[in-house]
Short mmCIF file of C-alpha atoms and ligand atoms in Angstrom, two decimals:
data_model
loop_
_atom_site.label_atom_id
_atom_site.label_comp_id
_atom_site.label_asym_id
_atom_site.label_seq_id
_atom_site.Cartn_x
_atom_site.Cartn_y
_atom_site.Cartn_z
CA MET K 1 -3.88 21.54 -12.35
CA ASN K 2 -1.05 19.58 -13.19
CA MET K 3 -1.83 15.76 -13.88
CA GLN K 4 -1.06 12.87 -15.88
CA THR K 5 -3.70 9.16 -16.17
CA LEU K 6 -2.85 5.74 -16.05
CA HIS K 7 -5.46 2.98 -16.24
CA VAL K 8 -5.84 -0.49 -14.81
CA ASP K 9 -7.27 -2.61 -17.15
CA LEU K 10 -9.73 -5.89 -15.20
CA ALA K 11 -11.01 -8.07 -17.11
CA GLN K 12 -14.88 -6.82 -16.42
CA ARG K 13 -13.42 -2.66 -16.63
CA ARG K 14 -10.81 -0.69 -15.80
CA TYR K 15 -10.49 2.24 -13.42
CA PRO K 16 -7.82 5.13 -13.95
CA ILE K 17 -5.24 6.54 -12.06
CA HIS K 18 -4.95 10.53 -11.74
CA VAL K 19 -1.62 11.77 -10.39
CA GLY K 20 -0.97 15.21 -10.33
CA SER K 21 -1.59 18.43 -8.19
CA GLY K 22 -4.05 20.29 -7.37
CA LEU K 23 -6.98 17.38 -7.85
CA LEU K 24 -8.72 17.05 -4.47
CA THR K 25 -9.86 20.80 -4.96
CA ASN K 26 -10.66 20.12 -8.92
CA LYS K 27 -14.32 18.77 -7.92
CA GLU K 28 -15.29 18.66 -11.86
CA LEU K 29 -12.88 16.01 -11.93
CA TRP K 30 -13.64 13.33 -8.60
CA LEU K 31 -17.38 13.96 -8.82
CA PRO K 32 -18.39 12.41 -11.80
CA TYR K 33 -16.77 9.02 -9.98
CA LEU K 34 -19.54 9.12 -7.53
CA ARG K 35 -22.82 7.47 -8.72
CA GLY K 36 -25.24 8.17 -6.53
CA LYS K 37 -26.02 10.66 -3.91
CA GLN K 38 -25.42 9.22 -0.88
CA VAL K 39 -20.76 9.25 0.26
CA LEU K 40 -19.42 8.82 3.41
CA VAL K 41 -16.01 9.75 3.18
CA ILE K 42 -13.40 8.00 5.77
CA SER K 43 -10.19 9.84 6.72
CA ASP K 44 -7.91 10.38 9.77
CA GLU K 45 -7.40 12.48 12.48
CA ASN K 46 -4.12 13.87 10.77
CA VAL K 47 -5.36 14.16 7.25
CA ALA K 48 -8.56 15.67 7.97
CA PRO K 49 -8.49 19.10 9.11
CA HIS K 50 -6.64 19.16 6.24
CA TYR K 51 -8.04 17.92 3.55
CA LEU K 52 -11.30 16.54 3.92
CA PRO K 53 -13.60 20.63 4.41
CA PRO K 54 -13.13 21.31 0.18
CA ILE K 55 -14.32 17.45 -0.72
CA ASP K 56 -17.20 17.81 2.01
CA GLU K 57 -17.78 21.27 0.65
CA ALA K 58 -17.95 20.33 -2.67
CA LEU K 59 -19.87 17.58 -2.09
CA GLN K 60 -22.91 19.20 -0.17
CA SER K 61 -22.90 22.05 -2.99
CA ASP K 62 -23.34 19.46 -5.48
CA GLY K 63 -26.24 18.19 -3.15
CA ARG K 64 -25.00 14.47 -2.30
CA GLN K 65 -26.16 13.34 1.41
CA VAL K 66 -22.96 13.28 3.16
CA GLY K 67 -21.43 11.08 5.73
CA GLN K 68 -17.54 11.52 8.34
CA LEU K 69 -15.86 8.79 9.92
CA VAL K 70 -12.79 10.08 10.96
CA LEU K 71 -10.61 7.75 12.97
CA PRO K 72 -8.14 7.50 14.83
CA PRO K 73 -4.55 7.60 13.04
CA GLY K 74 -1.78 4.04 12.58
CA GLU K 75 -1.97 1.05 11.66
CA GLN K 76 -3.62 0.25 15.24
CA GLU K 77 -6.21 1.51 13.93
CA LYS K 78 -6.84 -1.10 10.58
CA THR K 79 -8.84 -3.28 13.38
CA MET K 80 -12.32 -5.69 13.35
CA LEU K 81 -13.37 -2.78 15.87
CA ARG K 82 -12.94 0.38 13.71
CA PHE K 83 -14.35 -1.54 10.23
CA SER K 84 -17.79 -2.24 12.46
CA GLU K 85 -17.48 1.81 13.44
CA ALA K 86 -17.48 2.25 8.72
CA LEU K 87 -20.84 -0.31 8.13
CA HIS K 88 -22.32 1.60 11.08
CA ALA K 89 -21.25 4.55 9.55
CA LEU K 90 -23.37 3.46 6.93
CA ALA K 91 -26.11 2.07 8.61
CA MET K 92 -26.44 5.83 9.76
CA LEU K 93 -26.38 7.38 6.14
CA ARG K 94 -28.80 4.71 5.15
CA ALA K 95 -27.12 3.65 2.05
CA ASN K 96 -28.03 1.83 -0.50
CA ARG K 97 -26.96 0.12 -3.31
CA ASP K 98 -25.75 3.23 -5.72
CA ALA K 99 -23.66 5.05 -2.44
CA CYS K 100 -20.20 5.30 -2.45
CA VAL K 101 -17.21 6.05 -0.25
CA VAL K 102 -14.24 7.92 -0.30
CA ALA K 103 -11.06 6.73 1.18
CA LEU K 104 -9.13 10.16 2.30
CA GLY K 105 -6.29 8.95 3.26
CA GLY K 106 -2.98 6.17 4.10
CA GLY K 107 -2.94 3.10 3.48
CA VAL K 108 -4.78 2.52 6.13
CA VAL K 109 -8.08 4.26 5.72
CA GLY K 110 -7.82 2.49 2.72
CA ASP K 111 -7.80 -0.32 3.52
CA LEU K 112 -10.05 -0.30 5.84
CA ALA K 113 -12.91 1.99 3.81
CA GLY K 114 -12.38 -0.57 1.17
CA PHE K 115 -13.07 -3.51 3.15
CA ALA K 116 -16.04 -1.69 4.24
CA ALA K 117 -17.40 -0.65 0.51
CA ALA K 118 -16.48 -4.05 -0.40
CA CYS K 119 -18.66 -6.02 2.55
CA TRP K 120 -21.34 -3.58 2.78
CA MET K 121 -24.40 -4.43 1.13
CA ARG K 122 -21.94 -7.11 -0.73
CA GLY K 123 -20.27 -4.55 -2.46
CA ILE K 124 -21.13 -0.49 -3.02
CA ASP K 125 -18.68 1.65 -5.42
CA PHE K 126 -15.27 3.31 -3.69
CA VAL K 127 -12.95 5.94 -4.64
CA GLN K 128 -9.02 6.24 -3.47
CA MET K 129 -7.55 9.69 -2.16
CA PRO K 130 -4.60 8.83 -1.12
CA THR K 131 -3.07 10.65 0.86
CA THR K 132 0.58 9.10 1.49
CA LEU K 133 3.29 8.12 -0.51
CA LEU K 134 2.88 4.47 0.19
CA ALA K 135 -0.83 4.88 -0.64
CA MET K 136 -0.38 6.62 -4.48
CA VAL K 137 2.41 3.62 -4.86
CA ASP K 138 0.91 1.51 -3.67
CA SER K 139 -2.38 0.88 -1.58
CA SER K 140 -4.62 2.44 -3.34
CA VAL K 141 -3.89 0.56 -6.21
CA GLY K 142 -4.83 -3.13 -6.98
CA GLY K 143 -8.37 -3.60 -4.73
CA LYS K 144 -6.54 -5.33 -1.52
CA THR K 145 -8.76 -4.58 1.47
CA ALA K 146 -8.24 -5.92 4.95
CA VAL K 147 -7.60 -5.86 8.35
CA ASP K 148 -5.39 -6.91 10.72
CA LEU K 149 -5.96 -9.42 13.62
CA PRO K 150 -3.42 -9.49 16.63
CA GLU K 151 -2.67 -12.13 15.30
CA GLY K 152 -1.66 -11.49 12.07
CA LYS K 153 -1.69 -8.64 9.81
CA ASN K 154 -4.17 -8.19 7.18
CA LEU K 155 -5.99 -11.21 7.60
CA VAL K 156 -9.44 -10.16 6.86
CA GLY K 157 -10.08 -8.96 4.30
CA ALA K 158 -11.67 -8.69 0.38
CA PHE K 159 -10.74 -8.30 -3.33
CA HIS K 160 -12.63 -5.15 -3.95
CA GLN K 161 -11.46 -2.50 -7.00
CA PRO K 162 -12.10 1.41 -6.74
CA ARG K 163 -13.99 3.18 -9.18
CA ALA K 164 -11.15 5.53 -9.32
CA VAL K 165 -7.81 6.80 -8.11
CA ILE K 166 -7.19 10.50 -7.41
CA ALA K 167 -3.67 10.96 -6.08
CA ASP K 168 -2.92 14.27 -5.34
CA ILE K 169 0.74 15.48 -4.74
CA THR K 170 0.26 18.67 -3.76
CA THR K 171 -1.30 16.58 -0.30
CA LEU K 172 2.02 15.42 0.61
CA SER K 173 3.89 18.63 1.64
CA THR K 174 2.41 17.91 4.88
CA LEU K 175 3.45 14.58 5.13
CA PRO K 176 6.73 13.73 8.07
CA GLN K 177 9.65 12.84 6.42
CA ARG K 178 9.55 9.82 7.87
CA GLU K 179 6.37 8.69 6.04
CA LEU K 180 7.75 9.95 2.81
CA SER K 181 10.95 6.98 3.63
CA ALA K 182 8.13 4.79 4.33
CA GLY K 183 6.37 5.26 1.39
CA LEU K 184 9.87 5.22 -0.84
CA ALA K 185 10.73 1.76 0.46
CA GLU K 186 7.94 0.45 -1.63
CA VAL K 187 8.68 2.20 -4.36
CA VAL K 188 12.35 0.92 -4.35
CA LYS K 189 10.50 -2.57 -3.87
CA TYR K 190 9.15 -1.96 -7.75
CA GLY K 191 12.49 -1.72 -8.86
CA ALA K 192 13.83 -4.72 -6.89
CA ILE K 193 11.57 -7.34 -8.67
CA PHE K 194 10.96 -5.61 -12.15
CA ASP K 195 13.01 -3.13 -13.17
CA GLU K 196 16.69 -2.53 -12.67
CA GLY K 197 16.27 0.47 -14.99
CA PHE K 198 14.05 1.73 -12.23
CA PHE K 199 15.98 0.52 -9.43
CA ALA K 200 18.61 2.40 -10.60
CA TRP K 201 16.98 5.85 -11.76
CA LEU K 202 16.32 5.99 -7.42
CA GLU K 203 19.50 5.97 -6.44
CA ASP K 204 20.62 8.13 -8.89
CA HIS K 205 17.89 10.91 -7.44
CA THR K 206 17.79 10.02 -3.78
CA THR K 207 18.20 13.82 -2.89
CA ASP K 208 15.62 14.99 -5.00
CA LEU K 209 13.02 12.05 -3.86
CA LEU K 210 14.05 13.12 0.18
CA ALA K 211 13.70 16.40 -0.74
CA ARG K 212 10.05 15.84 -2.78
CA ARG K 213 10.38 17.91 -6.43
CA ASP K 214 7.54 17.64 -7.57
CA GLU K 215 8.32 16.30 -11.12
CA VAL K 216 10.81 13.36 -9.48
CA ILE K 217 8.04 12.19 -7.18
CA ILE K 218 4.87 12.09 -9.84
CA GLU K 219 7.85 10.25 -11.60
CA ALA K 220 8.08 7.82 -9.21
CA ILE K 221 4.79 7.43 -8.78
CA LEU K 222 3.33 6.71 -12.34
CA ARG K 223 6.65 3.99 -12.89
CA SER K 224 5.48 2.28 -9.46
CA CYS K 225 2.31 2.02 -10.18
CA GLN K 226 2.66 1.31 -14.30
CA HIS K 227 4.09 -1.35 -13.06
CA LYS K 228 1.70 -2.80 -10.32
CA ALA K 229 -1.16 -2.21 -12.66
CA ASN K 230 0.51 -4.02 -14.98
CA VAL K 231 0.80 -7.55 -12.71
CA VAL K 232 -3.34 -6.81 -11.39
CA ALA K 233 -4.02 -6.29 -14.64
CA ARG K 234 -2.58 -9.72 -15.59
CA ASP K 235 -3.34 -11.35 -12.09
CA GLU K 236 -6.36 -9.47 -10.36
CA THR K 237 -6.63 -11.79 -7.34
CA GLU K 238 -3.23 -12.66 -7.17
CA GLN K 239 -2.83 -16.71 -8.73
CA GLY K 240 0.06 -16.02 -9.79
CA ASP K 241 2.56 -13.43 -10.21
CA ARG K 242 0.87 -10.25 -8.16
CA ALA K 243 2.61 -12.66 -5.53
CA LEU K 244 5.86 -11.04 -6.57
CA LEU K 245 4.82 -7.83 -4.54
CA ASN K 246 5.01 -9.20 -1.52
CA PHE K 247 8.83 -9.13 -2.04
CA GLY K 248 9.93 -7.81 1.67
CA HIS K 249 6.59 -8.59 3.07
CA THR K 250 5.98 -12.28 4.69
CA PHE K 251 9.30 -10.85 7.15
CA GLY K 252 7.76 -7.29 7.21
CA HIS K 253 4.69 -8.39 8.29
CA ALA K 254 5.82 -10.87 11.03
CA LEU K 255 7.77 -7.88 12.25
CA GLU K 256 5.00 -5.51 12.18
CA THR K 257 2.80 -8.22 14.68
CA ALA K 258 5.67 -9.25 16.50
CA THR K 259 5.53 -4.85 17.30
CA GLU K 260 2.16 -4.54 18.20
CA TYR K 261 1.63 -2.51 15.15
CA GLY K 262 3.00 -0.01 17.20
CA SER K 263 7.28 1.03 16.82
CA LEU K 264 7.50 0.19 13.06
CA LEU K 265 5.17 1.46 9.98
CA HIS K 266 5.39 -0.57 6.92
CA GLY K 267 7.42 1.11 4.92
CA GLU K 268 10.25 0.68 7.33
CA ALA K 269 9.06 -3.39 8.03
CA VAL K 270 9.18 -3.96 4.15
CA SER K 271 12.59 -2.30 3.99
CA ILE K 272 14.17 -4.32 6.59
CA GLY K 273 11.99 -7.54 5.31
CA MET K 274 13.05 -6.75 1.16
CA LEU K 275 16.69 -6.41 2.64
CA LEU K 276 16.57 -10.00 4.92
CA ALA K 277 14.89 -11.95 1.48
CA ALA K 278 17.47 -10.09 -0.47
CA ARG K 279 20.36 -11.44 2.06
CA LEU K 280 18.46 -15.49 2.14
CA SER K 281 18.84 -15.07 -1.28
CA ALA K 282 22.74 -15.03 -2.11
CA GLN K 283 22.67 -17.44 1.85
CA LEU K 284 20.26 -20.05 -1.30
CA GLY K 285 23.15 -19.52 -4.17
CA ARG K 286 20.38 -17.44 -5.98
CA SER K 287 21.53 -13.65 -6.03
CA THR K 288 24.85 -12.35 -5.54
CA VAL K 289 26.25 -10.36 -1.93
CA HIS K 290 26.96 -7.60 -3.84
CA ASP K 291 23.18 -6.60 -5.00
CA SER K 292 21.62 -7.06 -1.60
CA ASP K 293 24.47 -4.59 -0.24
CA ARG K 294 23.45 -2.26 -3.05
CA LEU K 295 19.58 -2.49 -1.73
CA GLY K 296 20.75 -2.14 1.87
CA ALA K 297 22.76 1.07 0.39
CA LEU K 298 19.56 2.30 -1.62
CA LEU K 299 17.48 2.25 1.36
CA ARG K 300 19.84 3.50 3.88
CA ARG K 301 20.33 6.92 1.59
CA LEU K 302 16.33 6.65 1.84
CA GLN K 303 16.77 7.00 5.61
CA LEU K 304 14.65 3.80 6.11
CA PRO K 305 16.16 0.93 8.98
CA VAL K 306 17.66 -2.14 7.60
CA GLU K 307 18.24 -4.08 10.47
CA LEU K 308 16.10 -6.02 12.52
CA PRO K 309 14.75 -4.51 15.88
CA GLY K 310 15.64 -6.40 18.76
CA GLY K 311 13.38 -8.67 21.16
CA HIS K 312 12.09 -10.67 18.56
CA THR K 313 13.51 -14.56 18.98
CA PRO K 314 13.61 -16.10 14.86
CA ALA K 315 11.98 -18.84 16.42
CA TYR K 316 9.24 -16.46 16.85
CA LEU K 317 9.46 -14.67 13.70
CA LEU K 318 9.20 -17.28 12.47
CA GLU K 319 6.31 -18.79 13.54
CA LEU K 320 4.04 -15.98 12.46
CA MET K 321 5.92 -16.01 9.09
CA ARG K 322 3.51 -19.28 8.73
CA LEU K 323 0.44 -17.52 8.89
CA ASP K 324 0.96 -15.27 6.08
CA LYS K 325 -1.00 -16.31 3.44
CA LYS K 326 1.85 -17.10 1.25
CA SER K 327 2.15 -19.96 2.63
CA LEU K 328 0.75 -23.33 1.33
CA SER K 329 -0.55 -26.28 4.37
CA GLY K 330 1.61 -24.72 6.59
CA ALA K 331 4.76 -24.34 4.19
CA LEU K 332 6.71 -21.08 3.59
CA ARG K 333 6.45 -19.68 0.37
CA LEU K 334 8.79 -16.13 0.06
CA ILE K 335 9.28 -14.29 -2.41
CA LEU K 336 12.88 -13.95 -3.58
CA TRP K 337 15.56 -12.45 -6.08
CA ARG K 338 18.40 -13.20 -8.31
CA GLY K 339 18.99 -10.02 -8.39
CA ILE K 340 17.94 -6.25 -8.97
CA GLY K 341 14.69 -6.63 -10.96
CA HIS K 342 14.27 -10.12 -11.08
CA ALA K 343 12.16 -11.71 -8.30
CA GLU K 344 10.45 -15.14 -7.63
CA ILE K 345 8.57 -16.45 -6.24
CA VAL K 346 10.06 -19.70 -3.91
CA ARG K 347 8.28 -22.67 -2.55
CA ASP K 348 9.54 -25.06 -0.10
CA ILE K 349 12.61 -23.07 1.15
CA PRO K 350 14.71 -24.85 4.63
CA GLU K 351 13.54 -23.60 8.11
CA SER K 352 17.12 -23.81 8.92
CA ASN K 353 18.11 -20.97 5.90
CA VAL K 354 15.42 -18.33 7.20
CA LEU K 355 16.94 -18.69 10.78
CA ALA K 356 20.04 -18.17 9.79
CA VAL K 357 18.92 -15.07 8.07
CA LEU K 358 16.81 -13.87 11.19
CA ARG K 359 20.12 -14.57 13.80
CA ALA K 360 22.71 -12.99 11.32
P1 LIG M 1 -1.19 5.17 7.92
O1 LIG M 1 -2.21 5.13 6.76
O2 LIG M 1 -1.02 4.87 9.00
O3 LIG M 1 -0.39 6.87 7.57
C1 LIG M 1 0.51 6.80 7.99
C2 LIG M 1 0.26 8.18 8.96
O4 LIG M 1 0.53 9.61 7.85
C3 LIG M 1 -0.82 8.07 9.41
O5 LIG M 1 -0.04 9.06 10.97
C4 LIG M 1 -1.46 9.14 8.75
O6 LIG M 1 -2.60 10.20 9.37
C5 LIG M 1 -0.58 10.24 8.17
N1 LIG M 1 -1.38 11.26 6.71
C6 LIG M 1 -1.49 10.44 6.11
N2 LIG M 1 -1.62 11.69 5.36
C7 LIG M 1 -1.05 12.81 5.57
C8 LIG M 1 -0.88 13.70 4.85
N3 LIG M 1 -1.01 13.45 4.01
N4 LIG M 1 -0.81 15.08 5.54
C9 LIG M 1 0.10 14.09 6.86
N5 LIG M 1 -0.13 13.27 7.38
C10 LIG M 1 -0.88 12.06 6.89
O7 LIG M 1 0.07 4.44 6.25
P2 LIG M 1 0.69 4.39 5.07
O8 LIG M 1 1.49 3.93 4.79
O9 LIG M 1 -0.19 5.36 4.14
O10 LIG M 1 0.46 2.54 4.92
C11 LIG M 1 -0.01 1.49 5.32
C12 LIG M 1 -1.00 0.88 5.31
O11 LIG M 1 -0.94 0.52 3.97
C13 LIG M 1 -0.83 -0.74 6.03
O12 LIG M 1 -1.99 -1.39 6.69
C14 LIG M 1 -0.35 -1.43 5.21
O13 LIG M 1 -0.45 -2.63 5.58
C15 LIG M 1 -1.41 -0.76 4.15
N6 LIG M 1 -1.25 -1.67 2.79
C16 LIG M 1 -2.21 -2.09 1.90
C17 LIG M 1 -1.52 -2.85 0.64
C18 LIG M 1 -2.51 -2.77 -0.59
O14 LIG M 1 -2.55 -3.67 -0.99
N7 LIG M 1 -4.05 -2.90 -0.15
C19 LIG M 1 -0.78 -1.98 0.14
C20 LIG M 1 0.79 -1.78 0.62
C21 LIG M 1 0.50 -1.39 2.18
N1 LIG M 2 0.78 -4.76 -1.71
C1 LIG M 2 0.59 -6.06 -2.84
C2 LIG M 2 -0.61 -6.27 -3.50
O1 LIG M 2 -1.36 -5.74 -3.83
O2 LIG M 2 -0.99 -7.28 -4.33
#
């Protein structure tokens, strides 16, 4: 086992993010984070056949009472219906307050399982075992949990921090290339909003990232998670600069909703959204076109889409953006930038400017 560990320091407690290879098959590492006897493992149909059996075996041999819920894969399943199935699975397990939910999968499983853990008996433990790059660098860390409604992304949810995050890069060997690129979009986000040096490092390592060279992937995860841990420690419930992590997301969430959570992956929608946010910043005179071109070039080299899909009017996308959680009293509040590494929260952006970038 090869492992490095970071921590998320919260006001009340801290929890580890373990990153490395061979972690899931090392039960001594993760069993201690599961405090009670009862464990519900939530996964999906793409992940479970590869990675659930050894986890189940480790739990059984440790004398745990184990339930399993294996969901169909995809964003379209991050619903109230699947959430209620998770609660019923906890009920079937007769889960007590010291039961634990294990989220074994990507961000969809992690967000849904975390929300079920947040709600069962007003909150029980959960452990994140992310199996996509996106979940390793972003969704498994920081305690945002949610499900979608047809009206909008992540509209129902809670802040509920995991006991631990076990990011085993061995699982990335089965991840489709398109999903790897989607995860790289969130990696680029950290460079774009906080760290020009990291952005430049990504520009220098696109080939190794796409080829999944272990050391390069581990470095990308650790540098991303360090940024996320820092901002979550400062602002756990997004009263302030945690909102910077949503660079590109107001546009992106509107696109995901418009496409009915079907054709665009979350990371792909974020890729398009980040470039729109950068272009809007340039249009408003806050940053240079050179920086948005550099962002577009990096995203393209990472095999990510950067153009709006056709078929949705700018007015409809703007309407969806108004329901974003960052909007206040119906007024748009977006994350823009002053250039690479310098994101900022901007209020009262004229809707005519937003419509102009959506049209361009
Ligand atoms: P996902 O969970 O849908 O996983 C992507 C696909 O890869 C799925 O088909 C899944 O079955 C498959 N898969 C997962 N791991 C695999 C593996 N190791 N091998 C083979 N196939 C595998 O999507 P995602 O991109 O991981 O996460 C996106 C979700 O995360 C969105 O719902 C987004 O809103 C959410 N998110 C949440 C936060 C947060 O802070 N909570 C942050 C970012 C994104
Ligand atoms: N992914 C945004 C956040 O965790 O705040």
